[in-house]
Coordinates of C-alpha atoms and ligand atoms in Angstrom, one line a residue:
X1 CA 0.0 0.0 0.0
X2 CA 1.2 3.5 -0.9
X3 CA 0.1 6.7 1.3
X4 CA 1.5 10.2 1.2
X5 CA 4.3 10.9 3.7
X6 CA 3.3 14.3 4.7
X7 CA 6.7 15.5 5.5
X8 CA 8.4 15.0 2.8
X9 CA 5.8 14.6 0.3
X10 CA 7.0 11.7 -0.7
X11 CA 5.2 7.9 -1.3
X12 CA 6.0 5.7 1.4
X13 CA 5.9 2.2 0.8
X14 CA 4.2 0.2 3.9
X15 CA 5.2 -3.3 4.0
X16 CA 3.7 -6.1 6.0
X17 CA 5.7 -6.8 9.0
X18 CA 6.2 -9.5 11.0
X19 CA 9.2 -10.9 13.7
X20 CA 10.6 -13.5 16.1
X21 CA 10.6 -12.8 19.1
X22 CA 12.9 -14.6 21.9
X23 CA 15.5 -14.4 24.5
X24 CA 18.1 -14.7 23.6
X25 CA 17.5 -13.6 20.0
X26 CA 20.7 -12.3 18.6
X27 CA 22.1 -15.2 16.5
X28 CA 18.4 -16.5 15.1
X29 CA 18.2 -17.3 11.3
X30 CA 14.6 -16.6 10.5
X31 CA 15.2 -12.7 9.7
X32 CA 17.6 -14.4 7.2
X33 CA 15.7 -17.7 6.2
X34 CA 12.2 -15.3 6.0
X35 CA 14.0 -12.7 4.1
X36 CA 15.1 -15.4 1.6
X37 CA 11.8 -17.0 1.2
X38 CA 9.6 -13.3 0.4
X39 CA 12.8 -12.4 -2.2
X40 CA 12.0 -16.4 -3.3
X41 CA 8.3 -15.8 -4.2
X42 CA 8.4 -12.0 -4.8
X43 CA 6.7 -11.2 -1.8
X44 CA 7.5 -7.5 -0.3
X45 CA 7.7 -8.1 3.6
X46 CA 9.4 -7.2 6.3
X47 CA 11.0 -9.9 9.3
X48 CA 13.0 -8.7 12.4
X49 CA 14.1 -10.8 15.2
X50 CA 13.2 -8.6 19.0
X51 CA 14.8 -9.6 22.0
X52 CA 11.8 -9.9 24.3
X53 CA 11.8 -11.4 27.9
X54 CA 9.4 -13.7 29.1
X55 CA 7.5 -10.9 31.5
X56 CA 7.5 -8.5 28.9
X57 CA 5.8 -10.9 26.0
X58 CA 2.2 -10.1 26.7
X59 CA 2.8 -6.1 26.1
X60 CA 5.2 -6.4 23.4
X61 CA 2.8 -8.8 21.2
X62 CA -0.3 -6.5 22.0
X63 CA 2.0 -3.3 20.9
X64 CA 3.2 -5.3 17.9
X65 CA -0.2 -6.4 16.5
X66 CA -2.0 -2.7 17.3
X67 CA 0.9 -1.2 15.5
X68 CA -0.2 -2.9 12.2
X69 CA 1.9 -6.1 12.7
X70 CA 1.1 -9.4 10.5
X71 CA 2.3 -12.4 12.3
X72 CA 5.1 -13.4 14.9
X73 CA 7.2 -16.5 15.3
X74 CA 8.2 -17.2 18.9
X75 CA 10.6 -19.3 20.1
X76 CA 12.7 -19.7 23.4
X77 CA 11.5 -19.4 26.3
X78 CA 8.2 -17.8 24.6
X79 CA 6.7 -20.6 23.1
X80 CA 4.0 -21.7 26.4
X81 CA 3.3 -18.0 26.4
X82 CA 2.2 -17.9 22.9
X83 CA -0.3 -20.7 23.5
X84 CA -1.8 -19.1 26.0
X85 CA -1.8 -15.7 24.0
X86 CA -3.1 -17.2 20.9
X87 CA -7.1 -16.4 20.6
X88 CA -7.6 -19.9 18.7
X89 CA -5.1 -22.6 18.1
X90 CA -4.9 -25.7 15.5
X91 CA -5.2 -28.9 16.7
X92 CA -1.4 -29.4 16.5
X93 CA -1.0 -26.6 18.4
X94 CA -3.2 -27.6 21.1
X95 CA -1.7 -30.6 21.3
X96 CA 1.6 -29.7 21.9
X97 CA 0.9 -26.7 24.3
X98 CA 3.2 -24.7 22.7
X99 CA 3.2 -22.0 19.7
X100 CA 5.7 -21.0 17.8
X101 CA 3.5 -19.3 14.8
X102 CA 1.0 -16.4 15.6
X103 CA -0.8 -15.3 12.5
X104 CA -3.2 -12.1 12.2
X105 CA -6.5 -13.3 10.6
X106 CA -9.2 -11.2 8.9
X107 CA -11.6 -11.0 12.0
X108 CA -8.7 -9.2 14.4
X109 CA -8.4 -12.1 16.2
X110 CA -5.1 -14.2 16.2
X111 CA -4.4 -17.9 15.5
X112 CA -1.6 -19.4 17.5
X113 CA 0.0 -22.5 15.2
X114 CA 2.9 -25.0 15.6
X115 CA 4.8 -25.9 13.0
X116 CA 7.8 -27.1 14.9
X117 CA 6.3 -30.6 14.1
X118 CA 5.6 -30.7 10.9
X119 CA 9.3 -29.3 10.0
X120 CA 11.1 -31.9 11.4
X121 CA 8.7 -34.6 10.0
X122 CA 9.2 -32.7 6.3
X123 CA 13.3 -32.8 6.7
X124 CA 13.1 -36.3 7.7
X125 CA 10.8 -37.5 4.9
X126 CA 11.0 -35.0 1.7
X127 CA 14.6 -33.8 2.3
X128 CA 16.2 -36.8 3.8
X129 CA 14.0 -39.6 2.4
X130 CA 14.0 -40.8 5.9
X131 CA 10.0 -42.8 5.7
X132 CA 8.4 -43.1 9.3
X133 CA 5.7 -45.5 8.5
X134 CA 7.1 -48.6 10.0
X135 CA 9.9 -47.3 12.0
X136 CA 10.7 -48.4 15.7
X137 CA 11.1 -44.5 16.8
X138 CA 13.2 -43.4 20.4
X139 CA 12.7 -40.1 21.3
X140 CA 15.2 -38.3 23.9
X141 CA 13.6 -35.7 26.5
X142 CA 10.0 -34.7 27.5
X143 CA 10.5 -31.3 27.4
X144 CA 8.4 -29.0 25.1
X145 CA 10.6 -29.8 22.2
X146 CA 9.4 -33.1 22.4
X147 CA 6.0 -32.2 23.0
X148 CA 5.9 -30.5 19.8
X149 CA 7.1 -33.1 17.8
X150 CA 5.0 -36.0 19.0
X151 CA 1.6 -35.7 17.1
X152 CA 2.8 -35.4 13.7
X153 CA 5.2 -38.5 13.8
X154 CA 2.2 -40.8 14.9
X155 CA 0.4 -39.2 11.8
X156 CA 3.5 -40.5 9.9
X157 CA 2.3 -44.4 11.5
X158 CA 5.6 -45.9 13.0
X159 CA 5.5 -48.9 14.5
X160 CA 5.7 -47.7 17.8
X161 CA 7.6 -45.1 19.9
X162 CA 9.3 -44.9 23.1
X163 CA 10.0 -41.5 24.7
X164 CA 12.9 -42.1 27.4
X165 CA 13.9 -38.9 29.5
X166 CA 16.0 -38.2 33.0
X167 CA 13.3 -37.3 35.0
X168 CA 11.3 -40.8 34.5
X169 CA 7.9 -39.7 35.2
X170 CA 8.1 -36.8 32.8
X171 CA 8.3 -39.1 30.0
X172 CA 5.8 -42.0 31.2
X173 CA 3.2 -38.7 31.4
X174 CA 3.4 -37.3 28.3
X175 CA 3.5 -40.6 26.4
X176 CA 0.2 -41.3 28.4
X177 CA -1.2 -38.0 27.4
X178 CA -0.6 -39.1 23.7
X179 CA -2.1 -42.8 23.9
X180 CA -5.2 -42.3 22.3
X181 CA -3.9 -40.0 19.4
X182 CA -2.4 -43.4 17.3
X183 CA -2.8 -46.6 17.0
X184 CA 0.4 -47.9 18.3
X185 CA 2.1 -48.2 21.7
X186 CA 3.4 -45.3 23.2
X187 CA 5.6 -45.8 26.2
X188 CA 7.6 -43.7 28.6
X189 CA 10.8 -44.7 30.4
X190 CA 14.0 -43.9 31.7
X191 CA 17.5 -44.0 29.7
X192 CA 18.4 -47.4 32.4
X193 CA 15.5 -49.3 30.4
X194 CA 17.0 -49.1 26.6
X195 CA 19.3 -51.6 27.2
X196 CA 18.5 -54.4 24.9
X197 CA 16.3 -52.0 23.0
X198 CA 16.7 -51.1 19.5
X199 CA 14.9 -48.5 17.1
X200 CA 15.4 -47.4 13.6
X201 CA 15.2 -43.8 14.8
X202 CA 16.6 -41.9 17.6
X203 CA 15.7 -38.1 17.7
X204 CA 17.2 -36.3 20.5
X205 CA 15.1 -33.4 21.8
X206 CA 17.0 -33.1 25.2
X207 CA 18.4 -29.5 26.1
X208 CA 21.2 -31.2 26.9
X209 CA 22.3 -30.9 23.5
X210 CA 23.0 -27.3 23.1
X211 CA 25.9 -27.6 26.2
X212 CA 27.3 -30.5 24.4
X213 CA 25.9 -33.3 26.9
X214 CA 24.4 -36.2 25.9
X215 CA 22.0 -38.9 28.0
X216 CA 24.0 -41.9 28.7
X217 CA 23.0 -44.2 25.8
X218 CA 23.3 -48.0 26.0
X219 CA 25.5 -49.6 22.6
X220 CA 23.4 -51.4 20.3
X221 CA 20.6 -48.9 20.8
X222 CA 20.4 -48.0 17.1
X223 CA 18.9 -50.6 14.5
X224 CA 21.3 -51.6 11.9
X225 CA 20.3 -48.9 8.8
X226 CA 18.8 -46.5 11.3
X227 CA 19.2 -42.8 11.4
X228 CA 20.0 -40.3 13.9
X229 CA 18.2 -36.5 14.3
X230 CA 19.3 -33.9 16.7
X231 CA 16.3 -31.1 17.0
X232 CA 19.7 -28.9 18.0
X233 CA 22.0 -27.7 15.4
X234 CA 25.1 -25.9 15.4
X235 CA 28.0 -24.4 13.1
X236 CA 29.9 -27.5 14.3
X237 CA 28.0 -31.5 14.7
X238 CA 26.0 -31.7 18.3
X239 CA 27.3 -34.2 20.6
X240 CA 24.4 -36.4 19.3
X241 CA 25.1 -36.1 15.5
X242 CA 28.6 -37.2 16.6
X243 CA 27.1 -39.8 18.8
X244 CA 25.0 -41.1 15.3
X245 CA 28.4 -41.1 13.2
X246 CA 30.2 -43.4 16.0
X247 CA 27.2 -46.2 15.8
X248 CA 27.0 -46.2 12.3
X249 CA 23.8 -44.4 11.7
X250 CA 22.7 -44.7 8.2
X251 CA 21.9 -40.8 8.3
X252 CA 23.0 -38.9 11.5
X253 CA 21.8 -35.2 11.2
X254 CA 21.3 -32.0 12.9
X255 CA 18.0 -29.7 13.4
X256 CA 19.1 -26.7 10.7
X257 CA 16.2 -28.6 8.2
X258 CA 13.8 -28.6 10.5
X259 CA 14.1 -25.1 11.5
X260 CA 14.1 -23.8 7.4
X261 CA 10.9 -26.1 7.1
X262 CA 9.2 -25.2 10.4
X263 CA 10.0 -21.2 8.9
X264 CA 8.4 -22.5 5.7
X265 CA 5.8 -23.9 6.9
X266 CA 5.1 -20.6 9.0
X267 CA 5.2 -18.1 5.8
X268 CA 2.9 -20.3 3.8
X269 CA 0.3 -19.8 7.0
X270 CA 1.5 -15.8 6.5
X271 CA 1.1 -15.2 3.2
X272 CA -0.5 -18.8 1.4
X273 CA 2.3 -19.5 -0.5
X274 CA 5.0 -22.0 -0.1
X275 CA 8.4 -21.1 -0.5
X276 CA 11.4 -23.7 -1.5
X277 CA 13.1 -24.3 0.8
X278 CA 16.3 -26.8 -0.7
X279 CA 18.0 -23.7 -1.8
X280 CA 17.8 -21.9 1.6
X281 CA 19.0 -25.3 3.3
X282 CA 22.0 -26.0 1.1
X283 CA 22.8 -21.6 1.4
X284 CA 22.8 -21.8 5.3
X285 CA 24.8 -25.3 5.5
X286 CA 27.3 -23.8 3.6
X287 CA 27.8 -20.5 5.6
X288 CA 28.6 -23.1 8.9
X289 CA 32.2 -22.3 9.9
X290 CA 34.2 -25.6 10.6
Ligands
ATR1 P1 12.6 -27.9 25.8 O1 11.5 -26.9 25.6 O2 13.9 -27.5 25.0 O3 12.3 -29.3 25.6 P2 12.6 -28.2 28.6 O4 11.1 -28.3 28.6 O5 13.2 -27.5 29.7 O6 13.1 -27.6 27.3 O7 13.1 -29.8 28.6 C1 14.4 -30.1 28.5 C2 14.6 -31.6 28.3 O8 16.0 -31.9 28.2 C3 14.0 -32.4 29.4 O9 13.6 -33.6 28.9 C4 15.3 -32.6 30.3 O10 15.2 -33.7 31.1 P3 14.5 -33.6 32.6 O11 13.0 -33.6 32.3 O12 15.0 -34.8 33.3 O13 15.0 -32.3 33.2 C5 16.3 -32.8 29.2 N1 17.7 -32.5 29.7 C6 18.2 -31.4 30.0 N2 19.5 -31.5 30.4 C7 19.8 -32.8 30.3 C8 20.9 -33.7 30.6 N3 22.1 -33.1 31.0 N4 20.8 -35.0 30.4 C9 19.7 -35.6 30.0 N5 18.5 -34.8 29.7 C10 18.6 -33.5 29.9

């Protein structure tokens, strides 16, 4: 849209904006990855990443979305807050009581989304050719990144999964609050009651990972052919990439797919159209410093 800039008499341009918020926010991607996806499709946009603490998330969203603001991305530690923010939430969303996508829609109101999920399931499958259907599936932590990821692998129908965590009774709750939602079984344990186990896919979504530290993991855990995924990623491999190369995963890879898809998967709820995203993958894994 073009209006009169009354100063200068001059035509200013007034772009859609939108943002991540987070703290800390300095070294995020999406202003990059978002940037790259509106030049992509020829969409004029604006995306800035706002360092925004948890006690100030409420204001700063209300300010954004009264200033003229299209949609947000939140991430760490905002994502709980944006659930409860969010007027109306997709099933995925609800599910995983956690948003990482807040959309404007026509009425005023605004639609919380996850799409955390569905990015990691789209790097495993489309990018990776890594099929679910089938697979034994392990995954590490019951934190809210695993929260997020939970529903849309059962939609993918493994043969069963197994969420193992620390804190024992984490883990056994969340698989429980996930029975009913597929058809297979669902378990929670600790990392003591792998041993002897073995799965075709191991995706670690511990925070552990970021510091470098890894879940003691028994040997033999991973199927012979099976794949490794880190939700983490890093300029360097995660302690649990590394962890995939040394027991001969088939495939042992990091999170920087997921988070291109999940951004992907964000603008196409923004502006309905679906960027490409093997370009943007293949430009940010080759700006990673060894
Ligand atoms: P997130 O939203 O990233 O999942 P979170 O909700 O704080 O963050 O959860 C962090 C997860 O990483 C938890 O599963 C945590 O285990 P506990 O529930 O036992 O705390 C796991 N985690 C963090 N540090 C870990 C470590 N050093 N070893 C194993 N698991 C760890």
């Amino acid at each position: 849209m073009g209006v009169m800039d009354g100063k200068k008499g001059a035509i200013m341009v007034l772009t859609d904006r939108y943002a991540v918020f987070g703290c800390p926010i300095k070294h995020s991607k999406s202003p990059r990855i978002h940037r790259l996806f509106a030049e992509q499709t020829g969409q004029t946009l604006g995306y800035t990443a706002v360092e925004v603490p948890a006690e100030q998330f409420r204001t700063a969203v209300a300010t954004f979305f009264a200033e003229g603001g299209k949609g947000l991305n939140c991430t760490v530690p905002l994502k709980e807050l944006a659930w409860s923010y969010a007027d109306r939430k997709t099933e995925r969303a609800e599910l995983s009581k956690a948003v990482n996508t807040l959309a404007l829609l026509a009425d005023g109101s605004i639609l919380g989304d996850n799409t955390d999920g569905i990015g990691l399931v789209t790097d495993l499958t489309a990018n990776h050719g890594i099929a679910l259907a089938g697979m034994r599936i392990l995954i590490l932590g019951a934190g809210g990144a695993s929260r997020g990821i939970i529903a849309p692998i059962l939609e993918q129908s493994p043969q069963s999964l197994v969420i193992a965590n620390r804190t024992v009774d984490k883990a056994v709750k969340l698989a429980a609050e996930f029975h009913d939602k597929g058809k297979i079984p669902i378990t929670g344990s600790g990392f003591d009651d792998l041993e002897n186990r073995q799965f075709d896919l191991i995706l670690n979504a511990t925070s552990a990972s970021l510091s470098g530290q890894l879940p003691l993991l028994p040997p033999g855990l991973l199927a012979a052919q099976g794949s490794c995924y880190d939700l983490a990623y890093g300029n360097e491999p995660t302690a649990f990439v590394r962890w995939g190369l040394e027991n001969h995963a088939a495939k042992s890879l990091d999170g920087l797919g997921m988070l291109v898809e999940q951004a992907a998967e964000a603008f196409f709820i923004w502006r309905g159209i679906r960027p490409k995203t093997r370009s943007v993958i293949e430009l940010l894994n080759s700006e990673r410093q060894p």
